[in-house]
PDB file of C-alpha atoms in Angstrom:
ATOM      1  CA  MET O  59     -22.575-149.045  46.049  1.00 87.00           C
ATOM      2  CA  THR O  60     -25.340-148.186  48.078  1.00 88.00           C
ATOM      3  CA  LEU O  61     -26.060-145.235  50.105  1.00 91.00           C
ATOM      4  CA  PHE O  62     -28.614-144.822  52.435  1.00 89.00           C
ATOM      5  CA  ARG O  63     -29.935-141.546  54.051  1.00 93.00           C
ATOM      6  CA  VAL O  64     -32.648-141.015  56.418  1.00 94.00           C
ATOM      7  CA  GLU O  65     -35.325-138.728  54.666  1.00 93.00           C
ATOM      8  CA  ASP O  66     -38.424-138.894  57.373  1.00 96.00           C
ATOM      9  CA  TRP O  67     -36.916-138.584  61.067  1.00 97.00           C
ATOM     10  CA  ASP O  68     -39.785-138.761  62.242  1.00 96.00           C
ATOM     11  CA  ASN O  69     -40.729-142.046  60.981  1.00 96.00           C
ATOM     12  CA  ALA O  70     -37.137-143.247  62.161  1.00 96.00           C
ATOM     13  CA  TYR O  71     -37.648-142.532  65.627  1.00 97.00           C
ATOM     14  CA  ALA O  72     -41.663-143.645  65.641  1.00 94.00           C
ATOM     15  CA  ASN O  73     -42.016-147.129  67.553  1.00 90.00           C
ATOM     16  CA  GLY O  74     -45.780-147.593  68.024  1.00 82.00           C
ATOM     17  CA  SER O  75     -46.980-147.169  64.160  1.00 85.00           C
ATOM     18  CA  ASN O  76     -44.068-149.278  62.546  1.00 84.00           C
ATOM     19  CA  ILE O  77     -45.108-152.431  65.056  1.00 82.00           C
ATOM     20  CA  ALA O  78     -47.459-154.596  64.295  1.00 80.00           C
ATOM     21  CA  GLY O  79     -50.519-153.947  67.376  1.00 76.00           C
ATOM     22  CA  GLY O  80     -48.136-151.122  68.378  1.00 72.00           C
ATOM     23  CA  GLU O  81     -51.287-149.383  69.836  1.00 78.00           C
ATOM     24  CA  ARG O  82     -51.747-151.907  72.868  1.00 80.00           C
ATOM     25  CA  TRP O  83     -48.396-149.933  74.837  1.00 74.00           C
ATOM     26  CA  PRO O  84     -48.144-148.610  76.762  1.00 78.00           C
ATOM     27  CA  ASP O  85     -51.784-149.787  78.108  1.00 81.00           C
ATOM     28  CA  ALA O  86     -50.319-153.339  78.072  1.00 87.00           C
ATOM     29  CA  TRP O  87     -48.065-152.124  80.928  1.00 90.00           C
ATOM     30  CA  THR O  88     -50.504-150.912  83.339  1.00 91.00           C
ATOM     31  CA  ALA O  89     -52.129-153.475  84.666  1.00 92.00           C
ATOM     32  CA  PRO O  90     -49.150-156.158  85.132  1.00 95.00           C
ATOM     33  CA  ALA O  91     -47.301-153.173  87.014  1.00 96.00           C
ATOM     34  CA  GLU O  92     -50.140-152.477  89.206  1.00 96.00           C
ATOM     35  CA  ASP O  93     -51.054-156.138  90.198  1.00 96.00           C
ATOM     36  CA  PHE O  94     -47.190-156.331  90.762  1.00 97.00           C
ATOM     37  CA  ARG O  95     -47.012-153.847  93.001  1.00 96.00           C
ATOM     38  CA  ARG O  96     -50.448-155.469  95.524  1.00 96.00           C
ATOM     39  CA  LEU O  97     -48.262-158.728  95.069  1.00 95.00           C
ATOM     40  CA  VAL O  98     -44.933-157.245  96.287  1.00 96.00           C
ATOM     41  CA  ALA O  99     -46.489-154.661  99.132  1.00 94.00           C
ATOM     42  CA  LYS O 100     -44.842-155.791 102.300  1.00 94.00           C
ATOM     43  CA  LYS O 101     -41.345-155.090 100.667  1.00 96.00           C
ATOM     44  CA  ALA O 102     -42.099-152.113  98.703  1.00 97.00           C
ATOM     45  CA  THR O 103     -41.749-148.337  99.844  1.00 98.00           C
ATOM     46  CA  THR O 104     -43.174-146.091  97.374  1.00 97.00           C
ATOM     47  CA  ASP O 105     -43.392-142.757  96.825  1.00 98.00           C
ATOM     48  CA  ILE O 106     -40.266-141.968  98.164  1.00 98.00           C
ATOM     49  CA  ALA O 107     -39.300-137.748  97.822  1.00 98.00           C
ATOM     50  CA  TYR O 108     -35.716-137.449  95.971  1.00 98.00           C
ATOM     51  CA  GLY O 109     -36.155-134.161  95.201  1.00 98.00           C
ATOM     52  CA  GLU O 110     -38.149-130.908  95.918  1.00 97.00           C
ATOM     53  CA  HIS O 111     -40.054-131.418  92.537  1.00 98.00           C
ATOM     54  CA  PRO O 112     -43.587-133.654  92.363  1.00 98.00           C
ATOM     55  CA  ARG O 113     -42.616-135.816  89.941  1.00 98.00           C
ATOM     56  CA  GLU O 114     -39.085-136.426  91.924  1.00 98.00           C
ATOM     57  CA  THR O 115     -40.114-139.849  93.620  1.00 98.00           C
ATOM     58  CA  MET O 116     -39.376-143.369  93.523  1.00 98.00           C
ATOM     59  CA  ASP O 117     -40.260-146.764  94.629  1.00 98.00           C
ATOM     60  CA  LEU O 118     -38.188-149.165  96.436  1.00 98.00           C
ATOM     61  CA  PHE O 119     -38.350-152.766  95.962  1.00 98.00           C
ATOM     62  CA  MET O 120     -36.844-155.168  98.107  1.00 98.00           C
ATOM     63  CA  PRO O 121     -35.916-158.816  97.876  1.00 97.00           C
ATOM     64  CA  ASP O 122     -36.228-161.366 100.542  1.00 95.00           C
ATOM     65  CA  GLU O 123     -32.876-161.904 101.599  1.00 95.00           C
ATOM     66  CA  THR O 124     -29.922-158.809 102.526  1.00 97.00           C
ATOM     67  CA  PRO O 125     -29.870-157.139  98.549  1.00 98.00           C
ATOM     68  CA  ARG O 126     -26.867-158.139  97.214  1.00 98.00           C
ATOM     69  CA  GLY O 127     -26.609-154.658  95.413  1.00 98.00           C
ATOM     70  CA  LEU O 128     -28.854-151.868  94.127  1.00 98.00           C
ATOM     71  CA  PHE O 129     -30.497-152.406  90.661  1.00 98.00           C
ATOM     72  CA  VAL O 130     -32.198-148.449  89.556  1.00 98.00           C
ATOM     73  CA  PHE O 131     -34.267-148.705  86.310  1.00 98.00           C
ATOM     74  CA  VAL O 132     -34.878-145.652  84.637  1.00 98.00           C
ATOM     75  CA  HIS O 133     -37.787-145.428  82.400  1.00 98.00           C
ATOM     76  CA  GLY O 134     -38.132-144.225  78.860  1.00 96.00           C
ATOM     77  CA  GLY O 135     -40.711-142.171  77.024  1.00 95.00           C
ATOM     78  CA  PHE O 136     -38.471-139.247  75.094  1.00 97.00           C
ATOM     79  CA  TRP O 137     -38.226-137.390  78.198  1.00 98.00           C
ATOM     80  CA  ILE O 138     -41.652-136.307  78.075  1.00 97.00           C
ATOM     81  CA  ARG O 139     -44.511-138.798  78.912  1.00 95.00           C
ATOM     82  CA  PHE O 140     -44.864-141.374  81.554  1.00 95.00           C
ATOM     83  CA  ASP O 141     -43.748-142.156  85.534  1.00 96.00           C
ATOM     84  CA  LYS O 142     -42.372-145.066  87.413  1.00 97.00           C
ATOM     85  CA  SER O 143     -45.980-146.458  87.921  1.00 95.00           C
ATOM     86  CA  THR O 144     -46.002-147.854  84.635  1.00 95.00           C
ATOM     87  CA  TRP O 145     -43.302-149.952  85.179  1.00 96.00           C
ATOM     88  CA  SER O 146     -42.969-152.003  88.401  1.00 97.00           C
ATOM     89  CA  HIS O 147     -43.212-155.661  87.486  1.00 97.00           C
ATOM     90  CA  PHE O 148     -39.850-154.566  85.392  1.00 98.00           C
ATOM     91  CA  ALA O 149     -38.060-155.284  88.646  1.00 98.00           C
ATOM     92  CA  ALA O 150     -39.145-158.781  89.036  1.00 98.00           C
ATOM     93  CA  GLY O 151     -35.871-160.447  87.727  1.00 98.00           C
ATOM     94  CA  ALA O 152     -33.688-158.010  89.437  1.00 98.00           C
ATOM     95  CA  LEU O 153     -35.388-159.230  92.584  1.00 98.00           C
ATOM     96  CA  ALA O 154     -35.254-162.842  91.976  1.00 97.00           C
ATOM     97  CA  CYS O 155     -31.484-162.327  91.530  1.00 98.00           C
ATOM     98  CA  GLY O 156     -31.585-160.791  95.195  1.00 98.00           C
ATOM     99  CA  TRP O 157     -31.013-157.128  94.032  1.00 98.00           C
ATOM    100  CA  ALA O 158     -33.019-154.235  95.616  1.00 98.00           C
ATOM    101  CA  VAL O 159     -34.778-152.027  92.713  1.00 98.00           C
ATOM    102  CA  ALA O 160     -35.385-148.573  92.570  1.00 98.00           C
ATOM    103  CA  MET O 161     -37.744-146.954  90.529  1.00 98.00           C
ATOM    104  CA  PRO O 162     -37.510-143.632  89.777  1.00 98.00           C
ATOM    105  CA  SER O 163     -40.059-141.090  88.157  1.00 98.00           C
ATOM    106  CA  TYR O 164     -38.342-137.814  87.269  1.00 98.00           C
ATOM    107  CA  PRO O 165     -39.567-134.367  85.837  1.00 98.00           C
ATOM    108  CA  LEU O 166     -40.461-133.686  81.714  1.00 98.00           C
ATOM    109  CA  CYS O 167     -39.936-131.841  79.359  1.00 98.00           C
ATOM    110  CA  PRO O 168     -40.573-128.765  78.358  1.00 98.00           C
ATOM    111  CA  GLU O 169     -40.703-128.147  82.038  1.00 98.00           C
ATOM    112  CA  VAL O 170     -37.166-128.855  82.351  1.00 98.00           C
ATOM    113  CA  HIS O 171     -34.522-129.747  80.102  1.00 98.00           C
ATOM    114  CA  VAL O 172     -32.655-133.139  79.092  1.00 98.00           C
ATOM    115  CA  ARG O 173     -29.775-132.421  81.219  1.00 98.00           C
ATOM    116  CA  GLU O 174     -31.658-131.842  84.735  1.00 98.00           C
ATOM    117  CA  ILE O 175     -33.700-134.980  83.926  1.00 98.00           C
ATOM    118  CA  ALA O 176     -30.112-136.469  84.353  1.00 98.00           C
ATOM    119  CA  GLN O 177     -29.233-134.352  87.314  1.00 98.00           C
ATOM    120  CA  SER O 178     -32.869-135.422  89.197  1.00 98.00           C
ATOM    121  CA  ILE O 179     -31.886-139.081  88.073  1.00 98.00           C
ATOM    122  CA  SER O 180     -28.716-138.470  90.162  1.00 98.00           C
ATOM    123  CA  ARG O 181     -30.350-137.654  93.165  1.00 98.00           C
ATOM    124  CA  ALA O 182     -32.408-140.356  93.008  1.00 98.00           C
ATOM    125  CA  VAL O 183     -29.597-143.017  92.574  1.00 98.00           C
ATOM    126  CA  ALA O 184     -27.799-141.090  95.483  1.00 98.00           C
ATOM    127  CA  LEU O 185     -30.760-141.524  97.676  1.00 98.00           C
ATOM    128  CA  ALA O 186     -30.799-145.130  96.724  1.00 98.00           C
ATOM    129  CA  SER O 187     -27.520-145.787  97.511  1.00 98.00           C
ATOM    130  CA  ALA O 188     -27.978-144.566 101.287  1.00 98.00           C
ATOM    131  CA  ARG O 189     -30.148-146.872 101.797  1.00 98.00           C
ATOM    132  CA  ILE O 190     -29.195-150.290 100.181  1.00 98.00           C
ATOM    133  CA  ASP O 191     -25.382-151.581 100.065  1.00 98.00           C
ATOM    134  CA  GLY O 192     -23.155-152.867  97.824  1.00 98.00           C
ATOM    135  CA  PRO O 193     -22.415-152.320  94.308  1.00 98.00           C
ATOM    136  CA  ILE O 194     -25.228-150.359  92.274  1.00 98.00           C
ATOM    137  CA  ARG O 195     -26.423-151.785  88.466  1.00 98.00           C
ATOM    138  CA  LEU O 196     -28.334-148.943  86.140  1.00 98.00           C
ATOM    139  CA  ALA O 197     -30.232-149.675  83.162  1.00 98.00           C
ATOM    140  CA  GLY O 198     -32.649-147.603  81.673  1.00 98.00           C
ATOM    141  CA  HIS O 199     -34.782-147.822  78.266  1.00 98.00           C
ATOM    142  CA  SER O 200     -34.830-145.624  75.363  1.00 97.00           C
ATOM    143  CA  ALA O 201     -34.791-141.834  76.572  1.00 98.00           C
ATOM    144  CA  GLY O 202     -33.807-144.186  79.671  1.00 98.00           C
ATOM    145  CA  GLY O 203     -30.864-145.833  78.384  1.00 98.00           C
ATOM    146  CA  GLN O 204     -29.457-142.214  77.319  1.00 98.00           C
ATOM    147  CA  ILE O 205     -30.182-140.994  81.222  1.00 98.00           C
ATOM    148  CA  VAL O 206     -28.156-143.736  82.526  1.00 98.00           C
ATOM    149  CA  ALA O 207     -25.425-143.786  79.945  1.00 98.00           C
ATOM    150  CA  ARG O 208     -25.023-139.899  80.728  1.00 98.00           C
ATOM    151  CA  LEU O 209     -24.912-141.092  84.465  1.00 98.00           C
ATOM    152  CA  LEU O 210     -21.621-142.670  83.447  1.00 97.00           C
ATOM    153  CA  CYS O 211     -19.475-139.169  82.218  1.00 97.00           C
ATOM    154  CA  GLY O 212     -19.772-136.951  85.562  1.00 93.00           C
ATOM    155  CA  GLY O 213     -21.169-133.486  85.855  1.00 95.00           C
ATOM    156  CA  THR O 214     -24.660-134.055  86.798  1.00 96.00           C
ATOM    157  CA  GLY O 215     -23.932-133.896  90.438  1.00 96.00           C
ATOM    158  CA  LEU O 216     -23.225-137.656  91.086  1.00 97.00           C
ATOM    159  CA  SER O 217     -20.498-137.932  93.702  1.00 96.00           C
ATOM    160  CA  ASP O 218     -17.414-140.163  93.274  1.00 96.00           C
ATOM    161  CA  THR O 219     -18.371-141.927  96.439  1.00 97.00           C
ATOM    162  CA  VAL O 220     -21.649-143.335  94.500  1.00 97.00           C
ATOM    163  CA  LEU O 221     -19.929-143.275  91.088  1.00 97.00           C
ATOM    164  CA  ASP O 222     -17.157-145.765  92.131  1.00 96.00           C
ATOM    165  CA  ARG O 223     -20.223-148.104  93.260  1.00 98.00           C
ATOM    166  CA  ILE O 224     -21.456-148.746  89.653  1.00 98.00           C
ATOM    167  CA  ASP O 225     -20.435-151.625  88.360  1.00 97.00           C
ATOM    168  CA  ARG O 226     -22.671-152.603  85.222  1.00 98.00           C
ATOM    169  CA  VAL O 227     -24.690-150.163  83.076  1.00 98.00           C
ATOM    170  CA  MET O 228     -27.108-151.536  80.261  1.00 98.00           C
ATOM    171  CA  PRO O 229     -28.726-148.741  78.186  1.00 98.00           C
ATOM    172  CA  ILE O 230     -31.262-150.541  76.216  1.00 98.00           C
ATOM    173  CA  SER O 231     -32.119-149.015  72.807  1.00 98.00           C
ATOM    174  CA  GLY O 232     -31.094-146.048  73.787  1.00 98.00           C
ATOM    175  CA  VAL O 233     -30.802-142.673  71.923  1.00 98.00           C
ATOM    176  CA  HIS O 234     -26.985-142.021  72.373  1.00 98.00           C
ATOM    177  CA  ASP O 235     -26.687-138.945  69.920  1.00 98.00           C
ATOM    178  CA  LEU O 236     -29.302-136.637  70.675  1.00 98.00           C
ATOM    179  CA  ARG O 237     -28.513-134.263  67.630  1.00 98.00           C
ATOM    180  CA  PRO O 238     -30.815-136.114  65.441  1.00 98.00           C
ATOM    181  CA  MET O 239     -33.576-135.535  68.152  1.00 98.00           C
ATOM    182  CA  MET O 240     -33.151-131.953  66.706  1.00 98.00           C
ATOM    183  CA  ARG O 241     -34.456-132.779  62.998  1.00 98.00           C
ATOM    184  CA  THR O 242     -38.166-134.300  64.526  1.00 98.00           C
ATOM    185  CA  GLN O 243     -41.409-132.871  65.434  1.00 97.00           C
ATOM    186  CA  LEU O 244     -40.641-134.442  69.094  1.00 97.00           C
ATOM    187  CA  ASN O 245     -38.317-131.495  69.221  1.00 98.00           C
ATOM    188  CA  ASP O 246     -40.868-129.122  69.597  1.00 98.00           C
ATOM    189  CA  THR O 247     -41.592-130.416  73.102  1.00 98.00           C
ATOM    190  CA  ILE O 248     -38.075-131.366  74.001  1.00 98.00           C
ATOM    191  CA  GLY O 249     -36.694-128.383  73.512  1.00 98.00           C
ATOM    192  CA  LEU O 250     -32.689-129.252  72.404  1.00 98.00           C
ATOM    193  CA  ASP O 251     -30.608-126.926  71.216  1.00 98.00           C
ATOM    194  CA  ALA O 252     -27.257-127.394  69.063  1.00 98.00           C
ATOM    195  CA  ALA O 253     -25.374-127.116  72.496  1.00 98.00           C
ATOM    196  CA  GLU O 254     -27.501-128.913  74.863  1.00 98.00           C
ATOM    197  CA  ALA O 255     -27.431-132.049  72.555  1.00 98.00           C
ATOM    198  CA  ARG O 256     -24.057-132.169  72.537  1.00 98.00           C
ATOM    199  CA  ALA O 257     -23.697-131.968  75.985  1.00 98.00           C
ATOM    200  CA  GLU O 258     -25.666-134.496  76.659  1.00 98.00           C
ATOM    201  CA  SER O 259     -24.729-136.802  74.139  1.00 98.00           C
ATOM    202  CA  PRO O 260     -23.131-140.234  75.855  1.00 98.00           C
ATOM    203  CA  ALA O 261     -21.647-141.060  72.514  1.00 98.00           C
ATOM    204  CA  LEU O 262     -20.047-137.685  72.598  1.00 98.00           C
ATOM    205  CA  LEU O 263     -18.836-137.871  75.647  1.00 98.00           C
ATOM    206  CA  GLU O 264     -16.221-139.653  77.833  1.00 97.00           C
ATOM    207  CA  PRO O 265     -17.082-141.674  80.796  1.00 97.00           C
ATOM    208  CA  ALA O 266     -15.743-140.839  84.390  1.00 96.00           C
ATOM    209  CA  VAL O 267     -15.621-143.865  85.379  1.00 95.00           C
ATOM    210  CA  ASP O 268     -14.443-147.770  83.788  1.00 97.00           C
ATOM    211  CA  VAL O 269     -17.566-150.269  84.363  1.00 97.00           C
ATOM    212  CA  PRO O 270     -18.545-152.938  81.936  1.00 98.00           C
ATOM    213  CA  VAL O 271     -21.283-151.321  79.671  1.00 98.00           C
ATOM    214  CA  ILE O 272     -23.927-153.671  77.359  1.00 98.00           C
ATOM    215  CA  CYS O 273     -25.501-152.136  74.743  1.00 98.00           C
ATOM    216  CA  TRP O 274     -29.027-153.557  74.438  1.00 98.00           C
ATOM    217  CA  VAL O 275     -31.749-153.486  71.367  1.00 98.00           C
ATOM    218  CA  GLY O 276     -33.976-155.279  69.748  1.00 97.00           C
ATOM    219  CA  ALA O 277     -33.630-156.847  66.421  1.00 97.00           C
ATOM    220  CA  GLY O 278     -36.524-155.776  64.823  1.00 95.00           C
ATOM    221  CA  GLU O 279     -36.660-152.134  65.996  1.00 95.00           C
ATOM    222  CA  ARG O 280     -36.146-149.300  64.086  1.00 95.00           C
ATOM    223  CA  SER O 281     -33.253-148.802  62.260  1.00 96.00           C
ATOM    224  CA  GLU O 282     -32.209-145.922  64.275  1.00 97.00           C
ATOM    225  CA  PHE O 283     -32.493-147.341  67.229  1.00 98.00           C
ATOM    226  CA  VAL O 284     -29.912-150.225  66.143  1.00 98.00           C
ATOM    227  CA  ARG O 285     -27.582-147.861  65.190  1.00 98.00           C
ATOM    228  CA  GLN O 286     -27.421-145.986  68.167  1.00 98.00           C
ATOM    229  CA  ASN O 287     -27.312-148.887  70.057  1.00 98.00           C
ATOM    230  CA  ALA O 288     -23.967-149.978  68.327  1.00 98.00           C
ATOM    231  CA  LEU O 289     -22.786-146.138  67.937  1.00 98.00           C
ATOM    232  CA  LEU O 290     -22.504-146.026  71.746  1.00 98.00           C
ATOM    233  CA  ALA O 291     -20.889-149.861  72.371  1.00 98.00           C
ATOM    234  CA  ASN O 292     -18.667-148.377  69.588  1.00 98.00           C
ATOM    235  CA  VAL O 293     -17.393-145.223  70.836  1.00 98.00           C
ATOM    236  CA  TRP O 294     -16.826-145.956  74.600  1.00 98.00           C
ATOM    237  CA  ARG O 295     -15.212-149.510  73.504  1.00 98.00           C
ATOM    238  CA  GLY O 296     -12.691-147.262  71.525  1.00 98.00           C
ATOM    239  CA  LEU O 297     -12.056-144.969  74.869  1.00 97.00           C
ATOM    240  CA  GLY O 298     -10.763-148.053  76.733  1.00 97.00           C
ATOM    241  CA  LEU O 299     -14.159-149.327  78.177  1.00 98.00           C
ATOM    242  CA  ALA O 300     -15.407-152.873  78.220  1.00 98.00           C
ATOM    243  CA  THR O 301     -18.751-152.898  75.998  1.00 98.00           C
ATOM    244  CA  GLU O 302     -21.157-155.175  74.438  1.00 98.00           C
ATOM    245  CA  CYS O 303     -23.471-154.275  71.500  1.00 98.00           C
ATOM    246  CA  VAL O 304     -26.695-157.257  72.070  1.00 98.00           C
ATOM    247  CA  GLU O 305     -28.948-156.997  69.377  1.00 98.00           C
ATOM    248  CA  GLU O 306     -31.657-159.526  70.901  1.00 98.00           C
ATOM    249  CA  PRO O 307     -33.930-161.115  67.830  1.00 97.00           C
ATOM    250  CA  ASP O 308     -37.410-161.309  67.304  1.00 95.00           C
ATOM    251  CA  ARG O 309     -37.499-158.250  69.760  1.00 95.00           C
ATOM    252  CA  HIS O 310     -39.045-154.602  69.169  1.00 94.00           C
ATOM    253  CA  HIS O 311     -39.007-151.678  71.390  1.00 95.00           C
ATOM    254  CA  PHE O 312     -41.689-152.186  73.328  1.00 94.00           C
ATOM    255  CA  ASP O 313     -40.981-156.092  74.318  1.00 95.00           C
ATOM    256  CA  VAL O 314     -37.111-155.144  74.517  1.00 97.00           C
ATOM    257  CA  ILE O 315     -37.280-155.147  78.002  1.00 97.00           C
ATOM    258  CA  ASP O 316     -39.653-158.292  78.655  1.00 96.00           C
ATOM    259  CA  GLY O 317     -36.283-159.658  79.886  1.00 97.00           C
ATOM    260  CA  LEU O 318     -36.177-157.894  83.155  1.00 98.00           C
ATOM    261  CA  ARG O 319     -39.163-159.795  84.403  1.00 97.00           C
ATOM    262  CA  SER O 320     -37.611-162.911  84.711  1.00 97.00           C
ATOM    263  CA  GLY O 321     -34.186-163.768  86.634  1.00 96.00           C
ATOM    264  CA  ALA O 322     -33.606-166.462  84.069  1.00 97.00           C
ATOM    265  CA  SER O 323     -33.563-164.568  80.761  1.00 98.00           C
ATOM    266  CA  PRO O 324     -30.533-163.456  79.111  1.00 97.00           C
ATOM    267  CA  MET O 325     -30.897-159.652  79.993  1.00 98.00           C
ATOM    268  CA  ALA O 326     -31.033-160.578  83.256  1.00 98.00           C
ATOM    269  CA  ARG O 327     -28.410-163.080  83.293  1.00 97.00           C
ATOM    270  CA  ALA O 328     -26.663-160.327  81.446  1.00 98.00           C
ATOM    271  CA  LEU O 329     -27.462-157.644  84.277  1.00 97.00           C
ATOM    272  CA  PHE O 330     -26.475-159.577  87.585  1.00 96.00           C
ATOM    273  CA  ALA O 331     -24.638-162.503  87.010  1.00 87.00           C
TER     274      ALA O 331
END
């Protein structure tokens, strides 16, 4: 029998220091995002305010034809860093598949609590959904994966009318049980306590709507991200949802989202087929 215990929780969730060349990110995303915004400028509306906080803004990218629906991508960064400007080029795959794409920024910890971030993203989804007809599909990376999964559980301010339009969700490398984060130094900034960690963990909640959920992670990621990915798919399948757990070969935490850049990728096919 082999027993395994996590002894170093900071290392368990440390990505850059455990990926060869990990110091390249996030800078490696900045120039492609800027180039993409210039390329699609005529079909983009940037810095749309969806709330009162200065960071409650989003960019909306439109396809060449009438949109098939709305795709919302929520960025990661452990709830403490980044904004929408780093990720624009990851709208390319959805646009190629005919979907309008909303990419919101959101207020960060420690200024706000994790629960308030989900409430912010609910406001962003509501505003974007008022502009774009049709079904809504959500994806989020890392902390963004937790956020999009959390939206399905209700209690974030998202109306039933909008929830009912969501027909597919893909958390990518999400953290779905927040309790381990309380054991990391990151929590000095995130500020989770036991009550909030339980209340905002999708894996400990019941979805309010019945939609397919595709939990996606890189097979080369830290074992905690692989475990968290499988956890949500397992628990929610037990609650009656249709779920899939994908571990994409030869992908780590930073390049796992590259599939969003091409409409022909396995990730894009799973999201937009």
